[in-house]
Amino acid sequence: MDGTGIDLIVRERMKVVEGDITRLDVDAIVNAANSSLLGGGGVDGAIHRAAGPGLLAECRSLGGCPTGEARITGGHELPARHVIHTVGPIYDQHLPVEAARLLRSCYVESLRLAEEAGLETIAFPGISTGVYHYPKTEACAVAASAAAEWLAAHHLPRVVTFCCFSVADAALYRARLGIVD
Ligand code: APR
């Protein structure tokens, strides 16, 4: 292990990409949703636009989702076969330690649903780091440690991708994961 604290075997199952998560051809993309699961702006809006009206119709049947939990749907018109919707913490509404617990839960619950569904590949956006104002450096550390711990203990998903919407975000993840492209 280098300074990241992540074993090489685990790190080889983690990827960082820059771009639009709606274009990724993976088994599941994760949506940074709100508790209604009825769409919104940011990545939520982008996913619903790309998935088409069938996604909203399916989400209506789910009855919402509490912060820190996750729900799985089909991918509809997306390249991804599934969407895992998770609701991150609104950073300013929690003490930092509670916000970190909730954010970690978003990653772990999404990974658990992916494993239960037998999915091999999953891609995450930076949950809560937009409208919900979670500081990106802290969120990256939570995401990286949650994913690394999961992968060290589980065969599925086989590969976790962090889909960053900016070059700066991608550099943050590559530095935290010790990934040199
Ligand atoms: N692909 C990948 N990442 C994206 C995309 C995209 N197409 N669009 C935005 N992002 C990134 C943002 O740059 C940010 O880093 O996703 C991250 C999460 O930002 P938000 O989408 O604002 O999500 P969040 O901060 O979790 O706030 C959730 O926003 O859109 C509403 O309905 C949503 O109420 C909920 C809230």
PDB file of C-alpha atoms and ligand atoms in Angstrom:
ATOM      1  CA  MET A   1       0.000   0.000   0.000  1.00  0.00           C
ATOM      2  CA  ASP A   2       1.176   3.554  -0.684  1.00  0.00           C
ATOM      3  CA  GLY A   3      -0.046   6.632   1.210  1.00  0.00           C
ATOM      4  CA  THR A   4      -3.638   6.075   0.119  1.00  0.00           C
ATOM      5  CA  GLY A   5      -4.194   3.173   2.519  1.00  0.00           C
ATOM      6  CA  ILE A   6      -5.815   1.281  -0.389  1.00  0.00           C
ATOM      7  CA  ASP A   7      -4.428  -2.141  -1.388  1.00  0.00           C
ATOM      8  CA  LEU A   8      -3.320  -2.374  -5.003  1.00  0.00           C
ATOM      9  CA  ILE A   9      -5.740  -5.257  -5.611  1.00  0.00           C
ATOM     10  CA  VAL A  10      -8.641  -3.050  -4.544  1.00  0.00           C
ATOM     11  CA  ARG A  11      -7.344   0.011  -6.362  1.00  0.00           C
ATOM     12  CA  GLU A  12      -7.286  -1.920  -9.633  1.00  0.00           C
ATOM     13  CA  ARG A  13     -11.085  -2.226  -9.297  1.00  0.00           C
ATOM     14  CA  MET A  14     -11.556   1.551  -9.015  1.00  0.00           C
ATOM     15  CA  LYS A  15     -11.645   3.988 -11.937  1.00  0.00           C
ATOM     16  CA  VAL A  16     -11.897   7.745 -12.309  1.00  0.00           C
ATOM     17  CA  VAL A  17     -13.437   9.277 -15.442  1.00  0.00           C
ATOM     18  CA  GLU A  18     -14.408  12.813 -16.405  1.00  0.00           C
ATOM     19  CA  GLY A  19     -17.682  13.549 -18.131  1.00  0.00           C
ATOM     20  CA  ASP A  20     -21.410  13.022 -18.210  1.00  0.00           C
ATOM     21  CA  ILE A  21     -22.511   9.987 -16.177  1.00  0.00           C
ATOM     22  CA  THR A  22     -25.618   9.540 -18.380  1.00  0.00           C
ATOM     23  CA  ARG A  23     -23.349   8.395 -21.225  1.00  0.00           C
ATOM     24  CA  LEU A  24     -21.599   5.606 -19.325  1.00  0.00           C
ATOM     25  CA  ASP A  25     -22.176   2.044 -20.529  1.00  0.00           C
ATOM     26  CA  VAL A  26     -22.197   0.371 -17.110  1.00  0.00           C
ATOM     27  CA  ASP A  27     -24.592  -1.933 -15.240  1.00  0.00           C
ATOM     28  CA  ALA A  28     -25.715   0.928 -12.997  1.00  0.00           C
ATOM     29  CA  ILE A  29     -25.210   4.646 -12.671  1.00  0.00           C
ATOM     30  CA  VAL A  30     -25.944   6.238  -9.318  1.00  0.00           C
ATOM     31  CA  ASN A  31     -28.235   9.239  -9.170  1.00  0.00           C
ATOM     32  CA  ALA A  32     -27.791  11.986  -6.575  1.00  0.00           C
ATOM     33  CA  ALA A  33     -31.508  12.328  -5.996  1.00  0.00           C
ATOM     34  CA  ASN A  34     -33.732  14.074  -3.483  1.00  0.00           C
ATOM     35  CA  SER A  35     -36.018  12.258  -1.076  1.00  0.00           C
ATOM     36  CA  SER A  36     -39.035  12.517  -3.407  1.00  0.00           C
ATOM     37  CA  LEU A  37     -37.212  10.592  -6.169  1.00  0.00           C
ATOM     38  CA  LEU A  38     -39.263  12.680  -8.596  1.00  0.00           C
ATOM     39  CA  GLY A  39     -36.362  14.415 -10.330  1.00  0.00           C
ATOM     40  CA  GLY A  40     -34.644  17.746  -9.937  1.00  0.00           C
ATOM     41  CA  GLY A  41     -31.672  19.626 -11.308  1.00  0.00           C
ATOM     42  CA  GLY A  42     -28.005  18.694 -11.524  1.00  0.00           C
ATOM     43  CA  VAL A  43     -27.157  15.086 -12.220  1.00  0.00           C
ATOM     44  CA  ASP A  44     -30.724  14.088 -11.215  1.00  0.00           C
ATOM     45  CA  GLY A  45     -32.119  16.261 -13.992  1.00  0.00           C
ATOM     46  CA  ALA A  46     -29.564  15.002 -16.500  1.00  0.00           C
ATOM     47  CA  ILE A  47     -30.346  11.355 -15.717  1.00  0.00           C
ATOM     48  CA  HIS A  48     -34.099  11.842 -15.995  1.00  0.00           C
ATOM     49  CA  ARG A  49     -33.727  13.749 -19.278  1.00  0.00           C
ATOM     50  CA  ALA A  50     -31.539  11.033 -20.760  1.00  0.00           C
ATOM     51  CA  ALA A  51     -33.583   8.126 -19.366  1.00  0.00           C
ATOM     52  CA  GLY A  52     -36.907   9.424 -20.635  1.00  0.00           C
ATOM     53  CA  PRO A  53     -40.344   9.557 -18.981  1.00  0.00           C
ATOM     54  CA  GLY A  54     -40.343   5.869 -18.092  1.00  0.00           C
ATOM     55  CA  LEU A  55     -37.819   6.493 -15.324  1.00  0.00           C
ATOM     56  CA  LEU A  56     -40.043   9.050 -13.587  1.00  0.00           C
ATOM     57  CA  ALA A  57     -43.022   6.716 -13.933  1.00  0.00           C
ATOM     58  CA  GLU A  58     -41.036   3.926 -12.247  1.00  0.00           C
ATOM     59  CA  CYS A  59     -39.771   6.303  -9.547  1.00  0.00           C
ATOM     60  CA  ARG A  60     -43.326   7.364  -8.735  1.00  0.00           C
ATOM     61  CA  SER A  61     -44.012   3.781  -7.642  1.00  0.00           C
ATOM     62  CA  LEU A  62     -41.153   3.819  -5.110  1.00  0.00           C
ATOM     63  CA  GLY A  63     -42.715   6.238  -2.622  1.00  0.00           C
ATOM     64  CA  GLY A  64     -39.574   8.293  -2.031  1.00  0.00           C
ATOM     65  CA  CYS A  65     -36.282   7.499  -0.273  1.00  0.00           C
ATOM     66  CA  PRO A  66     -34.872   8.708   3.062  1.00  0.00           C
ATOM     67  CA  THR A  67     -31.472  10.402   3.194  1.00  0.00           C
ATOM     68  CA  GLY A  68     -28.661   7.842   3.282  1.00  0.00           C
ATOM     69  CA  GLU A  69     -30.724   5.095   1.645  1.00  0.00           C
ATOM     70  CA  ALA A  70     -30.877   3.922  -1.976  1.00  0.00           C
ATOM     71  CA  ARG A  71     -33.411   2.487  -4.444  1.00  0.00           C
ATOM     72  CA  ILE A  72     -32.816   0.687  -7.755  1.00  0.00           C
ATOM     73  CA  THR A  73     -34.734   1.095 -11.018  1.00  0.00           C
ATOM     74  CA  GLY A  74     -34.275   0.181 -14.647  1.00  0.00           C
ATOM     75  CA  GLY A  75     -32.091   2.325 -16.887  1.00  0.00           C
ATOM     76  CA  HIS A  76     -34.862   2.916 -19.418  1.00  0.00           C
ATOM     77  CA  GLU A  77     -33.390   4.885 -22.380  1.00  0.00           C
ATOM     78  CA  LEU A  78     -29.953   5.212 -20.773  1.00  0.00           C
ATOM     79  CA  PRO A  79     -26.962   3.102 -21.851  1.00  0.00           C
ATOM     80  CA  ALA A  80     -26.789   1.955 -18.219  1.00  0.00           C
ATOM     81  CA  ARG A  81     -28.973  -1.032 -17.401  1.00  0.00           C
ATOM     82  CA  HIS A  82     -30.014   0.333 -14.018  1.00  0.00           C
ATOM     83  CA  VAL A  83     -30.153   3.560 -12.018  1.00  0.00           C
ATOM     84  CA  ILE A  84     -29.492   3.428  -8.300  1.00  0.00           C
ATOM     85  CA  HIS A  85     -31.047   6.501  -6.714  1.00  0.00           C
ATOM     86  CA  THR A  86     -29.563   7.640  -3.434  1.00  0.00           C
ATOM     87  CA  VAL A  87     -30.280  10.713  -1.341  1.00  0.00           C
ATOM     88  CA  GLY A  88     -27.236  12.452   0.060  1.00  0.00           C
ATOM     89  CA  PRO A  89     -27.166  14.760   3.091  1.00  0.00           C
ATOM     90  CA  ILE A  90     -27.691  18.494   2.716  1.00  0.00           C
ATOM     91  CA  TYR A  91     -24.375  19.415   4.270  1.00  0.00           C
ATOM     92  CA  ASP A  92     -25.491  22.481   6.258  1.00  0.00           C
ATOM     93  CA  GLN A  93     -28.368  20.574   7.865  1.00  0.00           C
ATOM     94  CA  HIS A  94     -26.116  18.196   9.824  1.00  0.00           C
ATOM     95  CA  LEU A  95     -23.119  18.224  12.112  1.00  0.00           C
ATOM     96  CA  PRO A  96     -20.100  17.223  10.000  1.00  0.00           C
ATOM     97  CA  VAL A  97     -19.800  13.790  11.626  1.00  0.00           C
ATOM     98  CA  GLU A  98     -23.475  13.025  10.900  1.00  0.00           C
ATOM     99  CA  ALA A  99     -23.203  14.320   7.348  1.00  0.00           C
ATOM    100  CA  ALA A 100     -20.222  12.001   6.814  1.00  0.00           C
ATOM    101  CA  ARG A 101     -22.169   9.043   8.235  1.00  0.00           C
ATOM    102  CA  LEU A 102     -25.100   9.719   5.914  1.00  0.00           C
ATOM    103  CA  LEU A 103     -22.898  10.230   2.868  1.00  0.00           C
ATOM    104  CA  ARG A 104     -21.021   7.006   3.571  1.00  0.00           C
ATOM    105  CA  SER A 105     -24.346   5.225   3.864  1.00  0.00           C
ATOM    106  CA  CYS A 106     -25.297   6.457   0.373  1.00  0.00           C
ATOM    107  CA  TYR A 107     -22.230   4.740  -1.081  1.00  0.00           C
ATOM    108  CA  VAL A 108     -22.565   1.548   0.975  1.00  0.00           C
ATOM    109  CA  GLU A 109     -26.324   1.171   0.328  1.00  0.00           C
ATOM    110  CA  SER A 110     -25.812   1.763  -3.399  1.00  0.00           C
ATOM    111  CA  LEU A 111     -23.051  -0.865  -3.485  1.00  0.00           C
ATOM    112  CA  ARG A 112     -25.241  -3.280  -1.519  1.00  0.00           C
ATOM    113  CA  LEU A 113     -28.091  -2.926  -4.020  1.00  0.00           C
ATOM    114  CA  ALA A 114     -25.645  -3.435  -6.881  1.00  0.00           C
ATOM    115  CA  GLU A 115     -24.284  -6.612  -5.258  1.00  0.00           C
ATOM    116  CA  GLU A 116     -27.817  -7.915  -4.573  1.00  0.00           C
ATOM    117  CA  ALA A 117     -28.680  -7.356  -8.227  1.00  0.00           C
ATOM    118  CA  GLY A 118     -25.497  -9.158  -9.319  1.00  0.00           C
ATOM    119  CA  LEU A 119     -24.137  -6.078 -11.063  1.00  0.00           C
ATOM    120  CA  GLU A 120     -20.498  -6.014 -12.204  1.00  0.00           C
ATOM    121  CA  THR A 121     -19.993  -2.300 -12.898  1.00  0.00           C
ATOM    122  CA  ILE A 122     -21.298   0.817 -11.181  1.00  0.00           C
ATOM    123  CA  ALA A 123     -20.556   4.527 -11.606  1.00  0.00           C
ATOM    124  CA  PHE A 124     -20.995   7.233  -8.975  1.00  0.00           C
ATOM    125  CA  PRO A 125     -21.274  11.002  -9.353  1.00  0.00           C
ATOM    126  CA  GLY A 126     -20.054  13.176  -6.494  1.00  0.00           C
ATOM    127  CA  ILE A 127     -23.082  12.659  -4.269  1.00  0.00           C
ATOM    128  CA  SER A 128     -24.102  15.802  -2.316  1.00  0.00           C
ATOM    129  CA  THR A 129     -21.235  17.901  -3.718  1.00  0.00           C
ATOM    130  CA  GLY A 130     -23.414  20.173  -5.849  1.00  0.00           C
ATOM    131  CA  VAL A 131     -26.675  21.716  -4.659  1.00  0.00           C
ATOM    132  CA  TYR A 132     -26.240  19.974  -1.294  1.00  0.00           C
ATOM    133  CA  HIS A 133     -22.896  21.757  -0.799  1.00  0.00           C
ATOM    134  CA  TYR A 134     -20.899  18.912   0.669  1.00  0.00           C
ATOM    135  CA  PRO A 135     -17.237  20.045   0.520  1.00  0.00           C
ATOM    136  CA  LYS A 136     -15.650  18.105  -2.341  1.00  0.00           C
ATOM    137  CA  THR A 137     -12.415  17.116  -0.628  1.00  0.00           C
ATOM    138  CA  GLU A 138     -14.226  15.691   2.384  1.00  0.00           C
ATOM    139  CA  ALA A 139     -16.843  13.996   0.193  1.00  0.00           C
ATOM    140  CA  CYS A 140     -14.107  12.426  -1.918  1.00  0.00           C
ATOM    141  CA  ALA A 141     -12.456  10.970   1.193  1.00  0.00           C
ATOM    142  CA  VAL A 142     -15.775   9.479   2.368  1.00  0.00           C
ATOM    143  CA  ALA A 143     -16.525   8.045  -1.082  1.00  0.00           C
ATOM    144  CA  ALA A 144     -13.064   6.581  -1.573  1.00  0.00           C
ATOM    145  CA  SER A 145     -12.900   4.915   1.837  1.00  0.00           C
ATOM    146  CA  ALA A 146     -16.443   3.536   1.615  1.00  0.00           C
ATOM    147  CA  ALA A 147     -15.812   2.065  -1.843  1.00  0.00           C
ATOM    148  CA  ALA A 148     -12.375   0.700  -0.935  1.00  0.00           C
ATOM    149  CA  GLU A 149     -13.693  -1.019   2.186  1.00  0.00           C
ATOM    150  CA  TRP A 150     -16.612  -2.503   0.236  1.00  0.00           C
ATOM    151  CA  LEU A 151     -14.425  -3.811  -2.572  1.00  0.00           C
ATOM    152  CA  ALA A 152     -11.962  -5.342  -0.095  1.00  0.00           C
ATOM    153  CA  ALA A 153     -14.797  -7.442   1.335  1.00  0.00           C
ATOM    154  CA  HIS A 154     -17.015  -8.166  -1.699  1.00  0.00           C
ATOM    155  CA  HIS A 155     -16.608  -9.585  -5.210  1.00  0.00           C
ATOM    156  CA  LEU A 156     -19.469  -7.481  -6.608  1.00  0.00           C
ATOM    157  CA  PRO A 157     -19.570  -4.918  -8.004  1.00  0.00           C
ATOM    158  CA  ARG A 158     -16.320  -5.834  -9.742  1.00  0.00           C
ATOM    159  CA  VAL A 159     -15.477  -2.271 -10.796  1.00  0.00           C
ATOM    160  CA  VAL A 160     -16.446   1.053  -9.208  1.00  0.00           C
ATOM    161  CA  THR A 161     -16.118   4.167 -11.371  1.00  0.00           C
ATOM    162  CA  PHE A 162     -16.131   7.702 -10.017  1.00  0.00           C
ATOM    163  CA  CYS A 163     -17.564   9.897 -12.770  1.00  0.00           C
ATOM    164  CA  CYS A 164     -16.360  13.447 -12.187  1.00  0.00           C
ATOM    165  CA  PHE A 165     -17.962  16.435 -13.855  1.00  0.00           C
ATOM    166  CA  SER A 166     -14.810  18.520 -13.928  1.00  0.00           C
ATOM    167  CA  VAL A 167     -11.078  18.075 -14.442  1.00  0.00           C
ATOM    168  CA  ALA A 168     -10.491  19.399 -10.928  1.00  0.00           C
ATOM    169  CA  ASP A 169     -12.869  16.837  -9.397  1.00  0.00           C
ATOM    170  CA  ALA A 170     -11.176  14.039 -11.326  1.00  0.00           C
ATOM    171  CA  ALA A 171      -7.746  15.199 -10.134  1.00  0.00           C
ATOM    172  CA  LEU A 172      -9.046  15.150  -6.559  1.00  0.00           C
ATOM    173  CA  TYR A 173     -10.205  11.525  -6.891  1.00  0.00           C
ATOM    174  CA  ARG A 174      -7.066  10.380  -8.690  1.00  0.00           C
ATOM    175  CA  ALA A 175      -4.920  11.896  -5.949  1.00  0.00           C
ATOM    176  CA  ARG A 176      -7.031  10.339  -3.162  1.00  0.00           C
ATOM    177  CA  LEU A 177      -7.019   6.908  -4.842  1.00  0.00           C
ATOM    178  CA  GLY A 178      -3.394   7.068  -5.939  1.00  0.00           C
ATOM    179  CA  ILE A 179      -4.429   6.568  -9.576  1.00  0.00           C
ATOM    180  CA  VAL A 180      -2.017   7.952 -12.150  1.00  0.00           C
ATOM    181  CA  ASP A 181      -3.540   7.875 -15.652  1.00  0.00           C
TER     182      ASP A 181
HETATM  183  N1  APR B   1     -22.622  13.682 -14.844  1.00  0.00           N
HETATM  184  C1  APR B   1     -21.796  13.527 -13.767  1.00  0.00           C
HETATM  185  N2  APR B   1     -21.778  14.368 -12.722  1.00  0.00           N
HETATM  186  C2  APR B   1     -22.639  15.420 -12.763  1.00  0.00           C
HETATM  187  C3  APR B   1     -23.530  15.638 -13.842  1.00  0.00           C
HETATM  188  C4  APR B   1     -23.493  14.716 -14.924  1.00  0.00           C
HETATM  189  N3  APR B   1     -24.295  14.838 -15.987  1.00  0.00           N
HETATM  190  N4  APR B   1     -24.253  16.777 -13.579  1.00  0.00           N
HETATM  191  C5  APR B   1     -23.819  17.236 -12.395  1.00  0.00           C
HETATM  192  N5  APR B   1     -22.846  16.437 -11.898  1.00  0.00           N
HETATM  193  C6  APR B   1     -22.104  16.544 -10.643  1.00  0.00           C
HETATM  194  C7  APR B   1     -22.018  17.923 -10.019  1.00  0.00           C
HETATM  195  O1  APR B   1     -20.946  18.666 -10.604  1.00  0.00           O
HETATM  196  C8  APR B   1     -21.717  17.545  -8.572  1.00  0.00           C
HETATM  197  O2  APR B   1     -20.312  17.326  -8.400  1.00  0.00           O
HETATM  198  O3  APR B   1     -22.813  15.772  -9.683  1.00  0.00           O
HETATM  199  C9  APR B   1     -22.450  16.210  -8.378  1.00  0.00           C
HETATM  200  C10 APR B   1     -23.709  16.289  -7.527  1.00  0.00           C
HETATM  201  O4  APR B   1     -24.341  17.538  -7.726  1.00  0.00           O
HETATM  202  P1  APR B   1     -25.959  17.668  -7.757  1.00  0.00           P
HETATM  203  O5  APR B   1     -26.467  17.062  -8.993  1.00  0.00           O
HETATM  204  O6  APR B   1     -26.270  19.097  -7.469  1.00  0.00           O
HETATM  205  O7  APR B   1     -26.442  16.734  -6.549  1.00  0.00           O
HETATM  206  P2  APR B   1     -26.445  16.987  -4.969  1.00  0.00           P
HETATM  207  O8  APR B   1     -25.416  17.971  -4.554  1.00  0.00           O
HETATM  208  O9  APR B   1     -26.415  15.607  -4.388  1.00  0.00           O
HETATM  209  O10 APR B   1     -27.870  17.653  -4.726  1.00  0.00           O
HETATM  210  C11 APR B   1     -29.004  16.864  -4.921  1.00  0.00           C
HETATM  211  O11 APR B   1     -29.950  18.439  -6.410  1.00  0.00           O
HETATM  212  O12 APR B   1     -30.568  18.021  -8.561  1.00  0.00           O
HETATM  213  C12 APR B   1     -31.040  18.120  -7.285  1.00  0.00           C
HETATM  214  O13 APR B   1     -32.901  16.608  -7.224  1.00  0.00           O
HETATM  215  C13 APR B   1     -31.581  16.814  -6.773  1.00  0.00           C
HETATM  216  O14 APR B   1     -32.535  17.857  -4.860  1.00  0.00           O
HETATM  217  C14 APR B   1     -31.471  17.037  -5.298  1.00  0.00           C
HETATM  218  C15 APR B   1     -30.163  17.801  -5.165  1.00  0.00           C
END
